PDB file of C-alpha atoms in Angstrom:
ATOM      1  CA  MET A1436     123.175 114.933 154.412  1.00 75.00           C
ATOM      2  CA  ARG A1437     120.291 117.288 153.940  1.00 85.00           C
ATOM      3  CA  PRO A1438     117.376 116.166 151.723  1.00 87.00           C
ATOM      4  CA  TRP A1439     117.817 119.021 149.254  1.00 85.00           C
ATOM      5  CA  ARG A1440     121.445 117.979 148.666  1.00 87.00           C
ATOM      6  CA  VAL A1441     120.366 114.389 148.013  1.00 86.00           C
ATOM      7  CA  VAL A1442     117.774 115.612 145.526  1.00 86.00           C
ATOM      8  CA  LEU A1443     120.339 117.888 143.889  1.00 88.00           C
ATOM      9  CA  LEU A1444     122.905 115.064 143.558  1.00 88.00           C
ATOM     10  CA  VAL A1445     120.304 112.655 142.143  1.00 86.00           C
ATOM     11  CA  ASP A1446     119.163 115.313 139.652  1.00 87.00           C
ATOM     12  CA  LEU A1447     122.767 115.987 138.653  1.00 87.00           C
ATOM     13  CA  ALA A1448     123.464 112.270 138.188  1.00 87.00           C
ATOM     14  CA  LEU A1449     120.329 111.900 136.056  1.00 87.00           C
ATOM     15  CA  LEU A1450     121.272 114.924 133.972  1.00 86.00           C
ATOM     16  CA  VAL A1451     124.801 113.618 133.335  1.00 87.00           C
ATOM     17  CA  GLY A1452     123.457 110.134 132.530  1.00 86.00           C
ATOM     18  CA  LEU A1453     120.878 111.509 130.114  1.00 86.00           C
ATOM     19  CA  GLY A1454     123.499 113.703 128.450  1.00 84.00           C
ATOM     20  CA  TRP A1455     125.858 110.798 127.918  1.00 86.00           C
ATOM     21  CA  GLY A1456     123.011 108.599 126.701  1.00 83.00           C
ATOM     22  CA  TRP A1457     121.857 111.271 124.272  1.00 84.00           C
ATOM     23  CA  ALA A1458     125.394 111.737 122.904  1.00 82.00           C
ATOM     24  CA  TRP A1459     125.949 107.974 122.603  1.00 83.00           C
ATOM     25  CA  TRP A1460     122.607 107.380 120.892  1.00 85.00           C
ATOM     26  CA  GLY A1461     123.290 110.224 118.462  1.00 81.00           C
ATOM     27  CA  ARG A1462     126.523 108.552 117.376  1.00 85.00           C
ATOM     28  CA  GLU A1463     124.870 105.123 117.253  1.00 88.00           C
ATOM     29  CA  ALA A1464     121.933 106.407 115.187  1.00 86.00           C
ATOM     30  CA  SER A1465     124.353 108.067 112.781  1.00 85.00           C
ATOM     31  CA  ARG A1466     126.313 104.814 112.398  1.00 87.00           C
ATOM     32  CA  LEU A1467     123.116 102.816 111.826  1.00 86.00           C
ATOM     33  CA  GLU A1468     121.965 105.308 109.201  1.00 87.00           C
ATOM     34  CA  ARG A1469     125.280 104.995 107.309  1.00 84.00           C
ATOM     35  CA  GLU A1470     125.016 101.201 107.503  1.00 84.00           C
ATOM     36  CA  LEU A1471     121.454 101.303 106.147  1.00 82.00           C
ATOM     37  CA  VAL A1472     122.485 103.528 103.234  1.00 76.00           C
ATOM     38  CA  ALA A1473     125.369 101.174 102.400  1.00 73.00           C
ATOM     39  CA  THR A1474     123.094  98.107 102.577  1.00 73.00           C
ATOM     40  CA  ARG A1475     120.490  99.699 100.317  1.00 71.00           C
ATOM     41  CA  ALA A1476     123.162 100.735  97.832  1.00 65.00           C
ATOM     42  CA  ALA A1477     124.532  97.189  97.759  1.00 65.00           C
ATOM     43  CA  ALA A1478     121.041  95.721  97.298  1.00 62.00           C
ATOM     44  CA  ALA A1479     120.278  98.157  94.489  1.00 61.00           C
ATOM     45  CA  GLY A1480     123.356  97.051  92.582  1.00 67.00           C
ATOM     46  CA  ALA A1481     123.436  94.275  90.039  1.00 76.00           C
ATOM     47  CA  GLY A1482     123.085  90.753  91.330  1.00 84.00           C
ATOM     48  CA  THR A1483     121.932  87.231  90.515  1.00 90.00           C
ATOM     49  CA  TRP A1484     119.169  85.484  92.458  1.00 91.00           C
ATOM     50  CA  ARG A1485     117.343  82.146  92.346  1.00 94.00           C
ATOM     51  CA  VAL A1486     113.621  82.253  92.994  1.00 95.00           C
ATOM     52  CA  ARG A1487     110.850  79.679  93.028  1.00 97.00           C
ATOM     53  CA  GLY A1488     107.396  80.539  91.719  1.00 97.00           C
ATOM     54  CA  VAL A1489     104.308  79.756  89.671  1.00 98.00           C
ATOM     55  CA  VAL A1490     103.797  81.105  86.152  1.00 98.00           C
ATOM     56  CA  ARG A1491     100.599  83.188  86.044  1.00 97.00           C
ATOM     57  CA  ALA A1492     100.816  84.509  82.486  1.00 96.00           C
ATOM     58  CA  VAL A1493     103.139  84.528  79.501  1.00 96.00           C
ATOM     59  CA  LEU A1494     103.168  87.628  77.297  1.00 95.00           C
ATOM     60  CA  ARG A1495     105.279  86.317  74.435  1.00 92.00           C
ATOM     61  CA  ASP A1496     104.800  89.393  72.244  1.00 91.00           C
ATOM     62  CA  ARG A1497     106.303  91.546  75.026  1.00 92.00           C
ATOM     63  CA  GLY A1498     108.898  89.059  76.248  1.00 94.00           C
ATOM     64  CA  VAL A1499     107.403  88.988  79.751  1.00 96.00           C
ATOM     65  CA  VAL A1500     106.598  86.128  82.130  1.00 97.00           C
ATOM     66  CA  VAL A1501     104.334  86.906  85.094  1.00 97.00           C
ATOM     67  CA  LEU A1502     105.319  84.935  88.209  1.00 97.00           C
ATOM     68  CA  THR A1503     103.952  84.609  91.719  1.00 97.00           C
ATOM     69  CA  HIS A1504     107.302  84.119  93.435  1.00 96.00           C
ATOM     70  CA  ASP A1505     108.753  83.522  96.886  1.00 95.00           C
ATOM     71  CA  ALA A1506     110.637  86.258  98.699  1.00 92.00           C
ATOM     72  CA  VAL A1507     114.152  87.092  97.587  1.00 87.00           C
ATOM     73  CA  PRO A1508     115.835  87.837 100.954  1.00 83.00           C
ATOM     74  CA  GLY A1509     117.122  91.385 101.159  1.00 76.00           C
ATOM     75  CA  VAL A1510     115.849  92.253  97.682  1.00 81.00           C
ATOM     76  CA  MET A1511     112.061  91.896  97.417  1.00 86.00           C
ATOM     77  CA  PRO A1512     109.153  90.287  99.267  1.00 90.00           C
ATOM     78  CA  ALA A1513     106.994  87.500  97.852  1.00 95.00           C
ATOM     79  CA  MET A1514     104.666  88.921  95.204  1.00 95.00           C
ATOM     80  CA  THR A1515     103.214  88.547  91.726  1.00 96.00           C
ATOM     81  CA  MET A1516     105.015  90.541  89.062  1.00 95.00           C
ATOM     82  CA  GLY A1517     106.108  90.476  85.450  1.00 95.00           C
ATOM     83  CA  PHE A1518     109.724  89.788  84.538  1.00 96.00           C
ATOM     84  CA  ARG A1519     111.365  90.437  81.189  1.00 96.00           C
ATOM     85  CA  VAL A1520     113.056  87.359  79.741  1.00 97.00           C
ATOM     86  CA  GLU A1521     116.584  87.432  78.378  1.00 94.00           C
ATOM     87  CA  ARG A1522     115.749  85.176  75.425  1.00 93.00           C
ATOM     88  CA  GLU A1523     112.430  84.624  73.655  1.00 92.00           C
ATOM     89  CA  GLU A1524     112.670  80.822  73.948  1.00 93.00           C
ATOM     90  CA  LEU A1525     112.414  81.127  77.747  1.00 93.00           C
ATOM     91  CA  ALA A1526     108.887  82.523  77.381  1.00 92.00           C
ATOM     92  CA  ARG A1527     107.951  79.783  74.886  1.00 92.00           C
ATOM     93  CA  ALA A1528     109.113  77.021  77.255  1.00 92.00           C
ATOM     94  CA  VAL A1529     106.551  77.719  80.012  1.00 96.00           C
ATOM     95  CA  ALA A1530     102.784  77.949  80.371  1.00 95.00           C
ATOM     96  CA  PRO A1531     100.466  79.405  83.026  1.00 97.00           C
ATOM     97  CA  GLY A1532     100.300  77.134  86.072  1.00 96.00           C
ATOM     98  CA  ASP A1533     103.842  75.758  85.700  1.00 96.00           C
ATOM     99  CA  GLU A1534     105.900  75.683  88.887  1.00 97.00           C
ATOM    100  CA  VAL A1535     109.371  76.949  88.046  1.00 97.00           C
ATOM    101  CA  GLU A1536     112.725  77.952  89.450  1.00 97.00           C
ATOM    102  CA  ALA A1537     113.990  81.117  87.812  1.00 96.00           C
ATOM    103  CA  THR A1538     117.388  82.740  87.758  1.00 96.00           C
ATOM    104  CA  LEU A1539     117.121  86.524  87.915  1.00 94.00           C
ATOM    105  CA  ARG A1540     119.936  88.875  86.988  1.00 93.00           C
ATOM    106  CA  GLY A1541     120.241  92.642  87.033  1.00 88.00           C
ATOM    107  CA  SER A1542     119.188  95.301  89.491  1.00 82.00           C
ATOM    108  CA  ALA A1543     116.598  94.798  92.207  1.00 78.00           C
ATOM    109  CA  GLN A1544     114.344  97.347  90.460  1.00 79.00           C
ATOM    110  CA  ASP A1545     114.481  95.670  87.026  1.00 85.00           C
ATOM    111  CA  PRO A1546     115.546  92.016  87.185  1.00 91.00           C
ATOM    112  CA  VAL A1547     115.580  89.895  84.016  1.00 95.00           C
ATOM    113  CA  ILE A1548     114.926  86.135  83.860  1.00 96.00           C
ATOM    114  CA  THR A1549     118.029  84.442  82.465  1.00 96.00           C
ATOM    115  CA  ALA A1550     116.970  80.820  83.119  1.00 96.00           C
ATOM    116  CA  LEU A1551     113.700  78.985  83.783  1.00 95.00           C
ATOM    117  CA  GLU A1552     113.560  75.370  84.944  1.00 94.00           C
ATOM    118  CA  PRO A1553     110.740  73.168  86.220  1.00 93.00           C
ATOM    119  CA  ALA A1554     110.602  73.252  90.032  1.00 89.00           C
ATOM    120  CA  ARG A1555     111.976  70.208  91.800  1.00 83.00           C
TER     121      ARG A1555
END
């Protein structure tokens, strides 16, 4: 076989392979994007989570407890943030420096503390 035919066949094979790869990856990327949208929508919905943390501040007049908490897998990374409390007595039961386990309920963007217990 002549060299130019070999080059032509190799080029053709590469072109067909790249075309199929491009078409396959386009479908795969589209599927992954739909899966990501569905996962984010599910995470944004209401849920209940348990989290361990340390009380940094208690703003009783606002009904807020500030916690430095561990990560909540799939919802939020470890951070320090203020959480509204469901009942005023939850804020009265803790003090800065307390290690606690909290039950959070609501959406990932605005969770509310529904229970606070001393950490085990």
